[in-house]
Short mmCIF file of C-alpha atoms in Angstrom, two decimals:
data_model
loop_
_atom_site.label_atom_id
_atom_site.label_comp_id
_atom_site.label_asym_id
_atom_site.label_seq_id
_atom_site.Cartn_x
_atom_site.Cartn_y
_atom_site.Cartn_z
CA MET A 1 13.77 -22.38 -23.41
CA LYS A 2 16.03 -19.46 -22.46
CA VAL A 3 14.34 -16.68 -20.50
CA CYS A 4 15.69 -13.35 -19.31
CA LEU A 5 13.90 -12.17 -16.15
CA ILE A 6 14.01 -8.50 -15.16
CA LYS A 7 13.17 -8.19 -11.45
CA THR A 8 15.70 -5.95 -9.81
CA SER A 9 14.40 -5.12 -6.33
CA SER A 10 13.34 -4.97 -3.50
CA MET A 11 14.02 -8.01 -1.30
CA GLY A 12 10.35 -8.86 -0.85
CA ASP A 13 9.61 -8.33 -4.56
CA VAL A 14 12.52 -10.53 -5.60
CA ILE A 15 11.37 -13.30 -3.22
CA HIS A 16 7.79 -12.97 -4.50
CA THR A 17 9.06 -13.90 -7.98
CA LEU A 18 10.37 -17.35 -7.00
CA PRO A 19 7.06 -19.28 -7.17
CA ALA A 20 6.65 -18.18 -10.81
CA LEU A 21 9.99 -19.78 -11.60
CA THR A 22 8.85 -23.02 -10.01
CA ASP A 23 5.63 -23.04 -12.07
CA ALA A 24 7.60 -22.43 -15.28
CA GLN A 25 10.20 -25.08 -14.40
CA ASN A 26 7.48 -27.67 -13.82
CA LYS A 27 5.88 -26.84 -17.18
CA ILE A 28 9.03 -26.34 -19.28
CA PRO A 29 11.64 -29.06 -18.60
CA ASP A 30 14.49 -27.38 -20.49
CA LEU A 31 13.93 -23.96 -18.85
CA GLN A 32 16.99 -21.79 -18.20
CA ILE A 33 16.58 -18.38 -16.59
CA ASP A 34 19.04 -15.50 -16.47
CA TRP A 35 17.97 -13.01 -13.78
CA VAL A 36 18.73 -9.26 -13.84
CA VAL A 37 18.78 -8.04 -10.21
CA GLU A 38 20.31 -5.45 -7.91
CA PRO A 39 23.61 -6.69 -6.39
CA ALA A 40 22.21 -6.42 -2.84
CA PHE A 41 19.73 -9.19 -3.64
CA ALA A 42 21.83 -11.29 -6.04
CA GLU A 43 22.13 -14.17 -3.54
CA ILE A 44 18.38 -14.89 -3.74
CA PRO A 45 18.09 -16.02 -7.41
CA ARG A 46 21.02 -18.41 -6.93
CA TRP A 47 18.94 -20.42 -4.43
CA HIS A 48 16.49 -21.53 -7.16
CA SER A 49 17.46 -24.39 -9.46
CA ALA A 50 15.90 -22.79 -12.57
CA VAL A 51 18.35 -19.89 -12.52
CA LYS A 52 21.38 -20.37 -14.78
CA LYS A 53 23.01 -16.93 -14.44
CA VAL A 54 22.60 -13.83 -12.29
CA ILE A 55 23.27 -10.50 -14.01
CA PRO A 56 23.91 -7.67 -11.51
CA PHE A 57 22.11 -4.39 -12.30
CA ALA A 58 23.54 -1.74 -9.97
CA PHE A 59 21.18 1.07 -10.97
CA ARG A 60 20.90 2.46 -7.43
CA ALA A 61 24.65 2.98 -7.28
CA TRP A 62 24.97 4.20 -10.89
CA ARG A 63 22.41 7.01 -10.54
CA LYS A 64 24.46 8.54 -7.70
CA ARG A 65 27.44 9.02 -10.01
CA LEU A 66 26.03 8.87 -13.53
CA LEU A 67 28.95 10.48 -15.35
CA SER A 68 31.85 8.87 -13.52
CA GLN A 69 34.25 6.67 -15.46
CA GLU A 70 33.55 3.76 -13.12
CA THR A 71 29.81 3.96 -13.75
CA LEU A 72 30.27 4.14 -17.52
CA GLN A 73 32.52 1.07 -17.44
CA GLN A 74 30.05 -0.87 -15.30
CA CYS A 75 27.15 0.06 -17.55
CA SER A 76 29.11 -1.10 -20.59
CA SER A 77 29.98 -4.38 -18.88
CA PHE A 78 26.33 -4.90 -17.86
CA LYS A 79 25.14 -4.32 -21.45
CA GLN A 80 27.72 -6.79 -22.84
CA GLN A 81 26.73 -9.45 -20.31
CA LEU A 82 23.00 -8.92 -20.93
CA GLN A 83 23.38 -9.21 -24.70
CA GLN A 84 25.50 -12.39 -24.73
CA GLU A 85 22.39 -14.51 -25.15
CA ASN A 86 19.53 -14.51 -27.64
CA TYR A 87 16.54 -15.21 -25.37
CA ASP A 88 13.29 -16.87 -26.38
CA VAL A 89 11.43 -14.56 -24.01
CA VAL A 90 12.33 -11.51 -21.93
CA VAL A 91 9.96 -10.96 -18.96
CA ASP A 92 9.94 -7.57 -17.26
CA ALA A 93 8.32 -8.29 -13.89
CA GLN A 94 9.53 -4.99 -12.41
CA GLY A 95 7.21 -2.73 -14.39
CA LEU A 96 9.20 0.50 -14.07
CA LEU A 97 10.64 2.86 -16.66
CA LYS A 98 14.17 2.29 -15.34
CA SER A 99 13.94 -1.48 -15.71
CA ALA A 100 12.30 -1.24 -19.14
CA PHE A 101 14.71 1.33 -20.59
CA PHE A 102 18.01 0.22 -19.06
CA ALA A 103 17.47 -3.56 -19.08
CA THR A 104 14.43 -4.93 -20.96
CA ARG A 105 15.08 -2.71 -23.99
CA LEU A 106 18.64 -3.98 -24.30
CA ALA A 107 17.98 -7.71 -23.88
CA LYS A 108 17.69 -9.73 -27.08
CA GLY A 109 14.38 -11.54 -27.36
CA GLU A 110 10.59 -11.05 -27.46
CA LYS A 111 9.78 -8.66 -24.61
CA HIS A 112 6.81 -9.24 -22.31
CA GLY A 113 5.37 -7.17 -19.46
CA TYR A 114 2.22 -5.87 -17.83
CA ASP A 115 -0.19 -3.80 -19.90
CA ARG A 116 -0.77 -0.10 -19.16
CA HIS A 117 -3.67 -0.83 -16.78
CA SER A 118 -1.68 -3.39 -14.78
CA ILE A 119 1.61 -1.56 -14.24
CA ARG A 120 2.99 1.08 -11.88
CA GLU A 121 4.59 3.18 -14.63
CA PRO A 122 2.57 2.86 -17.91
CA ILE A 123 5.30 4.48 -19.97
CA ALA A 124 7.36 1.30 -19.48
CA THR A 125 4.94 -0.59 -21.74
CA LEU A 126 6.38 1.24 -24.75
CA PHE A 127 9.37 -1.12 -24.56
CA TYR A 128 7.37 -4.37 -24.61
CA ASP A 129 6.43 -6.46 -27.67
CA LYS A 130 3.56 -8.13 -25.82
CA ARG A 131 1.55 -6.73 -22.89
CA HIS A 132 -0.57 -8.73 -20.47
CA ALA A 133 -3.58 -7.70 -18.41
CA ILE A 134 -3.01 -8.84 -14.80
CA SER A 135 -5.45 -7.71 -12.10
CA TYR A 136 -4.12 -5.72 -9.16
CA GLN A 137 -6.73 -7.22 -6.83
CA GLN A 138 -4.62 -10.19 -5.79
CA HIS A 139 -1.38 -10.93 -4.02
CA ALA A 140 1.86 -9.86 -5.71
CA VAL A 141 3.00 -13.51 -5.91
CA GLU A 142 -0.11 -14.42 -7.90
CA ARG A 143 0.33 -11.42 -10.25
CA ILE A 144 3.85 -12.53 -11.15
CA ARG A 145 2.78 -16.16 -11.52
CA GLN A 146 0.13 -15.05 -14.02
CA LEU A 147 2.57 -12.82 -15.88
CA PHE A 148 4.95 -15.76 -16.33
CA ALA A 149 2.20 -18.16 -17.42
CA GLN A 150 0.92 -15.74 -20.06
CA SER A 151 4.41 -14.76 -21.25
CA LEU A 152 5.73 -18.31 -21.54
CA GLY A 153 2.49 -19.88 -22.77
CA TYR A 154 1.36 -22.40 -20.16
CA SER A 155 -1.72 -22.81 -17.96
CA LEU A 156 -1.29 -21.63 -14.38
CA PRO A 157 -1.69 -24.37 -11.75
CA ASP A 158 -4.41 -23.72 -9.15
CA THR A 159 -2.16 -24.77 -6.24
CA LEU A 160 -0.39 -22.50 -3.76
CA GLY A 161 2.82 -21.10 -5.20
CA ASP A 162 5.99 -22.98 -4.25
CA TYR A 163 9.20 -20.95 -3.69
CA ALA A 164 11.25 -24.18 -4.00
CA ILE A 165 14.20 -22.92 -1.95
CA ALA A 166 13.56 -24.52 1.48
CA ARG A 167 15.13 -27.77 0.29
CA HIS A 168 18.31 -25.85 -0.62
CA PHE A 169 18.79 -24.87 3.01
CA THR A 170 17.71 -28.26 4.32
CA SER A 171 20.57 -29.84 2.39
CA LEU A 172 22.99 -27.19 3.69
CA ALA A 173 21.92 -27.90 7.27
CA LYS A 174 22.75 -31.59 6.88
CA GLU A 175 26.30 -30.58 6.02
CA GLN A 176 26.62 -28.28 9.03
CA GLU A 177 26.30 -30.09 12.36
CA ASN A 178 26.61 -26.85 14.33
CA LEU A 179 23.22 -25.76 12.93
CA THR A 180 21.37 -29.02 13.38
CA ALA A 181 22.68 -29.82 16.89
CA CYS A 182 21.89 -26.47 18.53
CA SER A 183 19.25 -25.83 21.20
CA PRO A 184 15.74 -24.86 20.01
CA TYR A 185 15.51 -21.20 19.18
CA LEU A 186 13.27 -18.51 17.76
CA ILE A 187 14.30 -15.74 15.38
CA ALA A 188 12.88 -12.27 16.21
CA ILE A 189 12.99 -9.95 13.18
CA HIS A 190 12.63 -6.64 15.01
CA ALA A 191 13.96 -4.16 12.41
CA THR A 192 12.32 -2.50 9.45
CA THR A 193 12.79 0.67 7.44
CA ARG A 194 9.57 2.55 8.33
CA ALA A 195 9.04 3.85 11.85
CA ASP A 196 5.32 3.03 11.85
CA LYS A 197 6.11 -0.65 11.17
CA HIS A 198 8.21 -1.00 14.34
CA TRP A 199 6.89 -2.81 17.39
CA GLN A 200 7.70 -1.09 20.68
CA GLU A 201 10.80 -2.31 22.49
CA ASN A 202 8.92 -2.81 25.75
CA SER A 203 6.54 -5.17 23.90
CA TRP A 204 9.45 -7.16 22.50
CA SER A 205 10.93 -7.33 26.04
CA GLU A 206 7.66 -8.58 27.53
CA LEU A 207 7.36 -11.26 24.84
CA PHE A 208 10.99 -12.33 25.27
CA GLU A 209 10.47 -12.75 29.03
CA ARG A 210 7.71 -15.27 28.35
CA CYS A 211 9.85 -17.11 25.79
CA VAL A 212 12.92 -17.27 28.05
CA ASN A 213 10.84 -18.56 30.96
CA SER A 214 9.73 -21.39 28.69
CA GLY A 215 13.37 -22.33 28.01
CA VAL A 216 13.54 -21.14 24.41
CA GLU A 217 16.55 -19.23 23.08
CA ILE A 218 15.98 -16.09 20.97
CA ARG A 219 18.25 -14.89 18.19
CA LEU A 220 18.25 -11.31 16.92
CA PRO A 221 19.50 -10.38 13.43
CA TRP A 222 20.42 -6.84 12.43
CA GLY A 223 21.55 -4.95 9.33
CA ASN A 224 22.91 -1.58 10.43
CA GLN A 225 24.28 0.16 13.51
CA LYS A 226 20.89 1.40 14.73
CA GLU A 227 19.42 -2.09 14.46
CA PHE A 228 22.45 -3.55 16.24
CA GLU A 229 22.01 -1.15 19.12
CA ARG A 230 18.32 -2.08 19.46
CA ALA A 231 19.18 -5.77 19.40
CA THR A 232 21.86 -5.21 22.06
CA ARG A 233 19.36 -3.45 24.34
CA LEU A 234 16.83 -6.23 23.92
CA ALA A 235 19.43 -8.89 24.67
CA GLU A 236 20.38 -7.34 28.02
CA GLN A 237 17.54 -9.02 29.88
CA SER A 238 18.74 -12.61 29.51
CA GLU A 239 21.65 -14.81 28.42
CA LYS A 240 19.16 -16.76 26.32
CA ILE A 241 18.72 -13.75 24.01
CA LYS A 242 21.60 -13.66 21.57
CA VAL A 243 22.57 -10.97 19.07
CA LEU A 244 23.67 -12.62 15.86
CA PRO A 245 26.85 -11.45 14.09
CA LYS A 246 26.61 -9.52 10.84
CA LEU A 247 25.38 -12.10 8.31
CA SER A 248 24.97 -12.39 4.57
CA LEU A 249 21.48 -13.16 3.24
CA THR A 250 22.45 -16.78 2.73
CA GLU A 251 23.79 -17.11 6.26
CA LEU A 252 20.66 -15.47 7.66
CA ALA A 253 18.47 -17.78 5.62
CA GLU A 254 20.30 -20.73 7.20
CA GLN A 255 19.53 -19.36 10.64
CA ILE A 256 15.84 -18.92 9.77
CA ALA A 257 15.58 -22.34 8.15
CA ASN A 258 16.75 -24.04 11.34
CA ALA A 259 14.64 -22.03 13.79
CA GLN A 260 11.50 -23.41 15.42
CA ALA A 261 9.56 -20.33 14.41
CA VAL A 262 9.95 -16.65 13.57
CA ILE A 263 8.29 -13.51 14.91
CA SER A 264 8.63 -10.53 12.59
CA VAL A 265 7.50 -7.08 11.69
CA ASP A 266 6.56 -6.26 8.10
CA THR A 267 9.91 -6.30 6.30
CA GLY A 268 11.82 -8.13 3.56
CA LEU A 269 13.00 -10.85 5.98
CA SER A 270 9.41 -11.80 6.78
CA HIS A 271 9.04 -12.67 3.08
CA LEU A 272 12.27 -14.68 3.24
CA THR A 273 10.82 -16.60 6.21
CA ALA A 274 7.69 -17.39 4.20
CA ALA A 275 9.82 -18.61 1.28
CA LEU A 276 11.55 -21.03 3.65
CA ASP A 277 8.19 -22.50 4.75
CA LYS A 278 8.97 -21.54 8.35
CA PRO A 279 6.18 -20.83 10.87
CA ASN A 280 6.04 -17.06 11.07
CA ILE A 281 3.97 -14.61 13.14
CA ILE A 282 3.98 -11.27 11.31
CA LEU A 283 2.85 -8.07 13.01
CA TYR A 284 0.95 -5.56 10.80
CA GLY A 285 -0.07 -2.18 12.09
CA ALA A 286 0.62 0.19 9.21
CA THR A 287 0.15 -1.95 6.10
CA ASP A 288 -2.46 -4.28 4.62
CA PRO A 289 -1.14 -7.85 4.32
CA ASN A 290 -3.79 -9.01 1.87
CA LEU A 291 -1.92 -7.82 -1.24
CA ILE A 292 1.71 -7.73 -0.14
CA GLY A 293 1.80 -9.75 3.07
CA ALA A 294 3.95 -12.83 3.63
CA TYR A 295 2.71 -15.48 1.21
CA GLY A 296 3.11 -19.21 1.85
CA LYS A 297 2.69 -22.04 4.30
CA ASN A 298 2.48 -21.43 8.06
CA GLN A 299 2.18 -17.64 7.81
CA HIS A 300 0.13 -16.10 10.63
CA TYR A 301 -0.94 -12.45 10.59
CA LEU A 302 -1.58 -10.30 13.68
CA GLN A 303 -3.15 -7.05 12.51
CA ALA A 304 -4.25 -3.88 14.30
CA GLN A 305 -4.73 -0.17 13.68
CA GLY A 306 -1.25 0.81 14.81
CA MET A 307 1.58 -1.43 16.07
CA GLU A 308 1.05 -0.17 19.64
CA ASN A 309 -2.31 -1.98 19.62
CA ILE A 310 -0.69 -5.41 19.25
CA SER A 311 0.09 -6.80 22.70
CA ALA A 312 2.82 -9.20 23.77
CA GLN A 313 0.07 -11.45 25.17
CA GLN A 314 -1.52 -11.74 21.71
CA VAL A 315 1.77 -12.72 20.13
CA TRP A 316 2.53 -15.21 22.91
CA GLN A 317 -0.90 -16.87 22.52
CA LYS A 318 -0.38 -17.21 18.76
CA LEU A 319 3.09 -18.62 19.30
CA VAL A 320 1.74 -21.24 21.70
CA GLU A 321 -0.91 -22.18 19.15
CA ILE A 322 1.56 -22.87 16.36
#
């Protein structure tokens, strides 16, 4: 069965889609999936064995220069690539007008998506051949798993969803002795886009002091200059706190996969950690983790009304427990 999946962004949403692919692959032995996704997240689909082809959909860049010659050429190329195959099923798991009009509409095959009561932008349902009722009162991973099961015609297993990518990085680690022979370390994911999701730097510093005194190295990833500067400040207190170089998503996933554990704020990388089955303490002060929190094995939530109400002592106690 050939399936075209439309799930373009964001990082967490793309990662949340992986367990549905695993379900489908277990039920449909000849499954081949082509995935339409934003270029920034195109590495993620390639980690799953069900994905045959990744089709970049650079809508965020195109809308900034809609009438430029470069954009028109890229749009034409995207359309040609999308229409090379006649798909058995096209699944729009994004549920937005932009995905439905610029991608789902153009793909060749029977088009499936959420119904008007189950979708963020009901107008998108006009471009679907079949619409499915999927309750909002459940985690995003489970919503997508149900959408796939109804669209592809199989019964949904009652087990926890399996991202099926941890083994990809386990095999990579065996090939790279520098990753498997290093000292034990933690990853601290300290950066996120929203200010109210940040944990205070003095709280990070207090936690790091406890970790360093226990002989554990800490590694700090970053994605932009502001995050690099924060990581550099946090690393000043000890040689055991290391600022990682600028990494691709795949390189960062390798670092996470080989860590003892991860401590993170609510951000896309916390979902990546969950997908890698890595013990993860996630700090929630501005968002509710029940519907969009990190989903998977070994995921531990610390929740309060405001990030300032989560103490370093609480995080340390949870870290010792796990």
